[in-house]
mmCIF file of C-alpha atoms in Angstrom:
data_model
loop_
_atom_site.group_PDB
_atom_site.id
_atom_site.type_symbol
_atom_site.label_atom_id
_atom_site.label_comp_id
_atom_site.label_asym_id
_atom_site.label_seq_id
_atom_site.Cartn_x
_atom_site.Cartn_y
_atom_site.Cartn_z
ATOM 1 C CA LYS F 1 82.833 109.339 96.621
ATOM 2 C CA ALA F 2 84.291 106.374 95.041
ATOM 3 C CA GLY F 3 87.308 105.010 95.581
ATOM 4 C CA VAL F 4 90.907 104.991 93.057
ATOM 5 C CA THR F 5 90.529 102.381 90.341
ATOM 6 C CA GLN F 6 92.635 100.437 87.966
ATOM 7 C CA THR F 7 91.697 98.209 84.937
ATOM 8 C CA PRO F 8 92.947 94.997 84.289
ATOM 9 C CA ARG F 9 93.319 93.301 87.395
ATOM 10 C CA TYR F 10 95.225 91.160 86.320
ATOM 11 C CA LEU F 11 97.248 91.117 83.169
ATOM 12 C CA ILE F 12 99.136 87.801 81.941
ATOM 13 C CA LYS F 13 101.312 88.622 78.830
ATOM 14 C CA THR F 14 104.581 86.791 77.620
ATOM 15 C CA ARG F 15 108.107 88.795 77.017
ATOM 16 C CA GLY F 16 108.672 90.992 74.402
ATOM 17 C CA GLN F 17 105.187 92.390 74.546
ATOM 18 C CA GLN F 18 104.170 95.608 75.556
ATOM 19 C CA VAL F 19 100.774 96.685 78.315
ATOM 20 C CA THR F 20 99.442 99.751 78.613
ATOM 21 C CA LEU F 21 97.719 100.118 82.795
ATOM 22 C CA SER F 22 94.775 102.477 83.521
ATOM 23 C CA CYS F 23 94.003 103.998 86.152
ATOM 24 C CA SER F 24 91.076 106.617 87.157
ATOM 25 C CA PRO F 25 91.723 108.460 90.641
ATOM 26 C CA ILE F 26 89.021 109.864 93.308
ATOM 27 C CA SER F 27 87.005 112.259 92.055
ATOM 28 C CA GLY F 28 88.397 115.690 92.281
ATOM 29 C CA HIS F 29 92.166 113.918 92.675
ATOM 30 C CA ARG F 30 94.672 115.752 90.561
ATOM 31 C CA SER F 31 97.697 113.927 91.342
ATOM 32 C CA VAL F 32 98.142 109.760 90.428
ATOM 33 C CA SER F 33 101.252 108.156 90.695
ATOM 34 C CA TRP F 34 102.403 105.064 89.661
ATOM 35 C CA TYR F 35 104.346 101.959 91.617
ATOM 36 C CA GLN F 36 105.256 98.753 91.263
ATOM 37 C CA GLN F 37 106.150 96.051 93.696
ATOM 38 C CA THR F 38 107.613 93.211 94.258
ATOM 39 C CA PRO F 39 108.203 90.848 97.400
ATOM 40 C CA GLY F 40 111.838 90.856 96.434
ATOM 41 C CA GLN F 41 112.025 94.877 95.878
ATOM 42 C CA GLY F 42 109.191 95.988 97.598
ATOM 43 C CA LEU F 43 107.343 98.946 96.755
ATOM 44 C CA GLN F 44 108.796 101.273 94.267
ATOM 45 C CA PHE F 45 107.790 104.770 92.979
ATOM 46 C CA LEU F 46 107.994 104.858 89.444
ATOM 47 C CA PHE F 47 106.364 108.602 87.874
ATOM 48 C CA GLU F 48 103.897 111.205 89.658
ATOM 49 C CA TYR F 49 101.499 113.202 86.718
ATOM 50 C CA PHE F 50 99.664 115.630 87.599
ATOM 51 C CA SER F 51 97.768 118.120 85.445
ATOM 52 C CA GLU F 52 99.079 116.086 82.181
ATOM 53 C CA THR F 53 102.281 116.494 82.991
ATOM 54 C CA GLN F 54 105.379 114.432 84.477
ATOM 55 C CA ARG F 55 106.411 115.781 87.658
ATOM 56 C CA ASN F 56 108.374 113.598 88.954
ATOM 57 C CA LYS F 57 110.346 109.914 87.611
ATOM 58 C CA GLY F 58 112.053 107.261 90.044
ATOM 59 C CA ASN F 59 114.798 105.271 89.148
ATOM 60 C CA PHE F 60 113.036 103.198 86.223
ATOM 61 C CA PRO F 61 114.159 102.279 82.570
ATOM 62 C CA GLY F 62 112.834 104.090 79.967
ATOM 63 C CA ARG F 63 110.739 101.081 78.818
ATOM 64 C CA PHE F 64 108.242 102.252 81.665
ATOM 65 C CA SER F 65 106.457 105.097 80.624
ATOM 66 C CA GLY F 66 102.910 106.916 81.290
ATOM 67 C CA ARG F 67 100.767 110.089 80.267
ATOM 68 C CA GLN F 68 97.796 111.740 81.713
ATOM 69 C CA PHE F 69 95.058 112.992 79.706
ATOM 70 C CA SER F 70 92.977 116.051 80.894
ATOM 71 C CA ASN F 71 90.472 113.944 82.950
ATOM 72 C CA SER F 72 93.913 112.759 85.424
ATOM 73 C CA ARG F 73 93.257 108.979 84.586
ATOM 74 C CA SER F 74 96.367 108.190 83.980
ATOM 75 C CA GLU F 75 98.023 105.122 81.789
ATOM 76 C CA MET F 76 101.213 102.992 82.497
ATOM 77 C CA ASN F 77 102.781 101.611 79.508
ATOM 78 C CA VAL F 78 105.638 98.847 79.606
ATOM 79 C CA SER F 79 107.546 97.909 76.135
ATOM 80 C CA THR F 80 109.911 95.329 75.930
ATOM 81 C CA LEU F 81 107.801 93.333 79.413
ATOM 82 C CA GLU F 82 110.840 91.088 80.446
ATOM 83 C CA LEU F 83 110.126 88.615 83.128
ATOM 84 C CA GLY F 84 111.484 90.528 85.925
ATOM 85 C CA ASP F 85 108.343 93.252 85.222
ATOM 86 C CA SER F 86 105.967 90.436 86.799
ATOM 87 C CA ALA F 87 104.791 92.870 89.192
ATOM 88 C CA LEU F 88 101.643 94.569 91.305
ATOM 89 C CA TYR F 89 101.470 97.834 89.918
ATOM 90 C CA LEU F 90 99.409 99.878 92.205
ATOM 91 C CA CYS F 91 98.217 103.927 91.641
ATOM 92 C CA ALA F 92 97.767 106.018 93.629
ATOM 93 C CA SER F 93 96.195 109.389 93.416
ATOM 94 C CA SER F 94 96.007 112.756 95.961
ATOM 95 C CA LEU F 95 93.919 115.823 95.190
ATOM 96 C CA VAL F 96 97.812 117.614 94.436
ATOM 97 C CA GLN F 97 100.486 117.054 95.951
ATOM 98 C CA PRO F 98 101.571 113.436 96.472
ATOM 99 C CA GLN F 99 102.862 113.331 100.080
ATOM 100 C CA GLU F 100 99.580 114.093 101.040
ATOM 101 C CA THR F 101 96.892 111.307 101.512
ATOM 102 C CA GLN F 102 97.327 109.447 98.668
ATOM 103 C CA TYR F 103 94.704 106.992 98.537
ATOM 104 C CA PHE F 104 96.019 103.174 96.456
ATOM 105 C CA GLY F 105 93.822 101.567 93.420
ATOM 106 C CA PRO F 106 93.626 98.027 94.516
ATOM 107 C CA GLY F 107 96.463 97.345 91.664
ATOM 108 C CA THR F 108 96.963 95.157 88.492
ATOM 109 C CA ARG F 109 98.840 92.504 88.724
ATOM 110 C CA LEU F 110 101.234 91.412 85.569
ATOM 111 C CA LEU F 111 102.876 88.601 85.022
ATOM 112 C CA VAL F 112 105.189 87.728 82.315
ATOM 113 C CA LEU F 113 105.580 84.955 81.321
ATOM 114 C CA GLU J 1 120.108 108.166 98.572
ATOM 115 C CA ASP J 2 117.439 107.944 100.251
ATOM 116 C CA LYS J 3 116.459 105.712 102.191
ATOM 117 C CA VAL J 4 113.671 104.270 105.080
ATOM 118 C CA VAL J 5 114.730 100.963 107.195
ATOM 119 C CA GLN J 6 111.938 99.229 108.806
ATOM 120 C CA SER J 7 112.379 97.202 112.008
ATOM 121 C CA PRO J 8 111.766 94.776 112.428
ATOM 122 C CA LEU J 9 111.027 92.847 109.171
ATOM 123 C CA SER J 10 108.016 90.184 111.309
ATOM 124 C CA LEU J 11 106.942 90.131 114.241
ATOM 125 C CA VAL J 12 104.517 88.021 115.561
ATOM 126 C CA VAL J 13 102.438 88.289 119.102
ATOM 127 C CA HIS J 14 99.294 87.793 120.531
ATOM 128 C CA GLU J 15 95.850 89.432 120.964
ATOM 129 C CA GLY J 16 95.556 91.530 123.609
ATOM 130 C CA ASP J 17 99.810 92.141 122.828
ATOM 131 C CA THR J 18 101.384 95.704 122.156
ATOM 132 C CA VAL J 19 104.148 96.346 119.487
ATOM 133 C CA THR J 20 106.257 98.740 118.298
ATOM 134 C CA LEU J 21 107.281 99.294 114.743
ATOM 135 C CA ASN J 22 110.046 101.644 113.887
ATOM 136 C CA CYS J 23 110.700 104.062 110.724
ATOM 137 C CA SER J 24 114.333 105.664 110.717
ATOM 138 C CA TYR J 25 114.975 107.832 106.537
ATOM 139 C CA GLU J 26 117.806 109.379 105.795
ATOM 140 C CA VAL J 27 116.031 111.753 103.624
ATOM 141 C CA THR J 28 116.933 115.321 102.014
ATOM 142 C CA ASN J 29 114.804 118.112 102.015
ATOM 143 C CA PHE J 30 112.394 115.705 104.514
ATOM 144 C CA ARG J 31 108.678 116.553 104.412
ATOM 145 C CA SER J 32 106.720 114.592 105.727
ATOM 146 C CA LEU J 33 106.479 110.401 106.873
ATOM 147 C CA LEU J 34 103.535 108.383 106.666
ATOM 148 C CA TRP J 35 102.164 104.954 108.007
ATOM 149 C CA TYR J 36 100.967 103.083 106.079
ATOM 150 C CA LYS J 37 98.780 99.459 105.816
ATOM 151 C CA GLN J 38 98.472 96.480 103.642
ATOM 152 C CA GLU J 39 96.534 93.378 103.981
ATOM 153 C CA LYS J 40 95.763 91.928 100.916
ATOM 154 C CA LYS J 41 95.862 94.262 98.324
ATOM 155 C CA ALA J 42 96.430 98.297 98.361
ATOM 156 C CA PRO J 43 98.112 100.599 100.878
ATOM 157 C CA THR J 44 95.823 102.755 103.170
ATOM 158 C CA PHE J 45 96.809 105.482 104.773
ATOM 159 C CA LEU J 46 96.847 105.422 108.747
ATOM 160 C CA PHE J 47 99.181 108.405 109.073
ATOM 161 C CA MET J 48 100.850 111.685 107.642
ATOM 162 C CA LEU J 49 103.118 113.218 110.601
ATOM 163 C CA THR J 50 105.411 116.198 109.197
ATOM 164 C CA SER J 51 106.271 118.121 112.779
ATOM 165 C CA SER J 52 108.587 116.472 115.912
ATOM 166 C CA GLY J 53 106.879 115.625 119.257
ATOM 167 C CA ILE J 54 103.128 115.169 118.316
ATOM 168 C CA GLU J 55 101.542 112.002 118.999
ATOM 169 C CA LYS J 56 98.919 111.060 116.113
ATOM 170 C CA LYS J 57 96.057 108.908 117.636
ATOM 171 C CA SER J 58 93.735 106.105 115.932
ATOM 172 C CA GLY J 59 91.861 104.333 118.153
ATOM 173 C CA ARG J 60 94.548 101.206 119.087
ATOM 174 C CA LEU J 61 96.996 103.117 116.847
ATOM 175 C CA SER J 62 99.070 106.072 117.462
ATOM 176 C CA SER J 63 102.516 106.925 115.926
ATOM 177 C CA ILE J 64 105.261 110.036 116.445
ATOM 178 C CA LEU J 65 107.786 111.006 114.571
ATOM 179 C CA ASP J 66 111.894 112.381 115.854
ATOM 180 C CA LYS J 67 113.053 115.127 113.348
ATOM 181 C CA LYS J 68 116.297 115.314 115.413
ATOM 182 C CA GLU J 69 116.403 111.534 115.654
ATOM 183 C CA LEU J 70 115.283 110.934 112.048
ATOM 184 C CA PHE J 71 112.882 107.804 113.124
ATOM 185 C CA SER J 72 109.080 107.189 113.428
ATOM 186 C CA ILE J 73 107.428 104.270 115.850
ATOM 187 C CA LEU J 74 104.279 103.388 115.180
ATOM 188 C CA ASN J 75 102.386 101.859 118.025
ATOM 189 C CA ILE J 76 99.228 98.788 117.913
ATOM 190 C CA THR J 77 97.617 98.756 121.143
ATOM 191 C CA ALA J 78 95.687 95.324 122.353
ATOM 192 C CA THR J 79 96.088 94.213 119.048
ATOM 193 C CA GLN J 80 93.531 92.279 117.835
ATOM 194 C CA THR J 81 93.588 89.315 114.466
ATOM 195 C CA GLY J 82 92.415 91.863 111.882
ATOM 196 C CA ASP J 83 95.454 93.972 113.171
ATOM 197 C CA SER J 84 97.166 90.989 111.134
ATOM 198 C CA ALA J 85 99.427 93.084 107.772
ATOM 199 C CA ILE J 86 102.449 95.035 106.727
ATOM 200 C CA TYR J 87 102.997 98.184 108.406
ATOM 201 C CA LEU J 88 104.626 100.070 105.371
ATOM 202 C CA CYS J 89 106.692 104.030 105.815
ATOM 203 C CA ALA J 90 107.044 106.238 103.951
ATOM 204 C CA VAL J 91 108.782 109.731 103.617
ATOM 205 C CA ALA J 92 108.563 112.312 101.543
ATOM 206 C CA ASP J 93 111.233 115.208 100.690
ATOM 207 C CA ASN J 94 110.467 119.328 100.589
ATOM 208 C CA TYR J 95 110.128 119.138 96.851
ATOM 209 C CA GLY J 96 106.965 117.080 97.082
ATOM 210 C CA GLN J 97 106.938 114.196 94.107
ATOM 211 C CA ASN J 98 108.607 111.760 95.789
ATOM 212 C CA PHE J 99 107.495 109.244 98.080
ATOM 213 C CA VAL J 100 110.622 106.169 99.524
ATOM 214 C CA PHE J 101 108.850 103.460 100.997
ATOM 215 C CA GLY J 102 110.904 101.203 103.708
ATOM 216 C CA PRO J 103 110.106 97.314 103.374
ATOM 217 C CA GLY J 104 107.632 96.971 106.210
ATOM 218 C CA THR J 105 107.140 95.291 108.720
ATOM 219 C CA ARG J 106 105.159 92.146 108.533
ATOM 220 C CA LEU J 107 103.147 91.959 111.290
ATOM 221 C CA SER J 108 101.293 88.307 112.628
ATOM 222 C CA VAL J 109 98.862 88.751 115.252
ATOM 223 C CA LEU J 110 97.892 85.044 116.543
ATOM 224 C CA PRO J 111 94.735 84.300 118.318
#
């Protein structure tokens, strides 16, 4: 069974630009969660999607948004990028509830210059 | 606000040593506590704990939860250099949608 895949793996953007990251969950998994990981803040929850609906959202500004498609693939978008958005963005999938075993993707490393 | 604290933040041991990593938490309507190992990239799942006092074991790793005292420990016996990683603890609330992660313990196992 293929694992969680994320694209792109690396990305360089400049301040003010916007970016879209993609996540394909494990086949059959319907819950997709997004996390931001930085050296200073650790791993922080962004949001979680299930059946194309955002079920929960972490404490991030509105510049961070996401969506989920009918095949459970998910995208997250960050608009008006800031230097502090440089981070590793991790996606994780689970069958139904995120507190079940979550499987993480390899992450997208975003660098904002 | 939900909070997860891990200690120590960093630990250096030699191969063959036994280590104990600690995770304490404050969360409204606790549902589960999870341990992850993160090497170079994505965290990999180790254990999920929901009940107090029941030890979960996988090879040289074991973990137990104390819901009264609000903490969990992760034990690694006979450590190997391949155990070098960041060990993350996360808790989920009973509403089911949110994880709060601790800062992690960086374990370095020297040959």
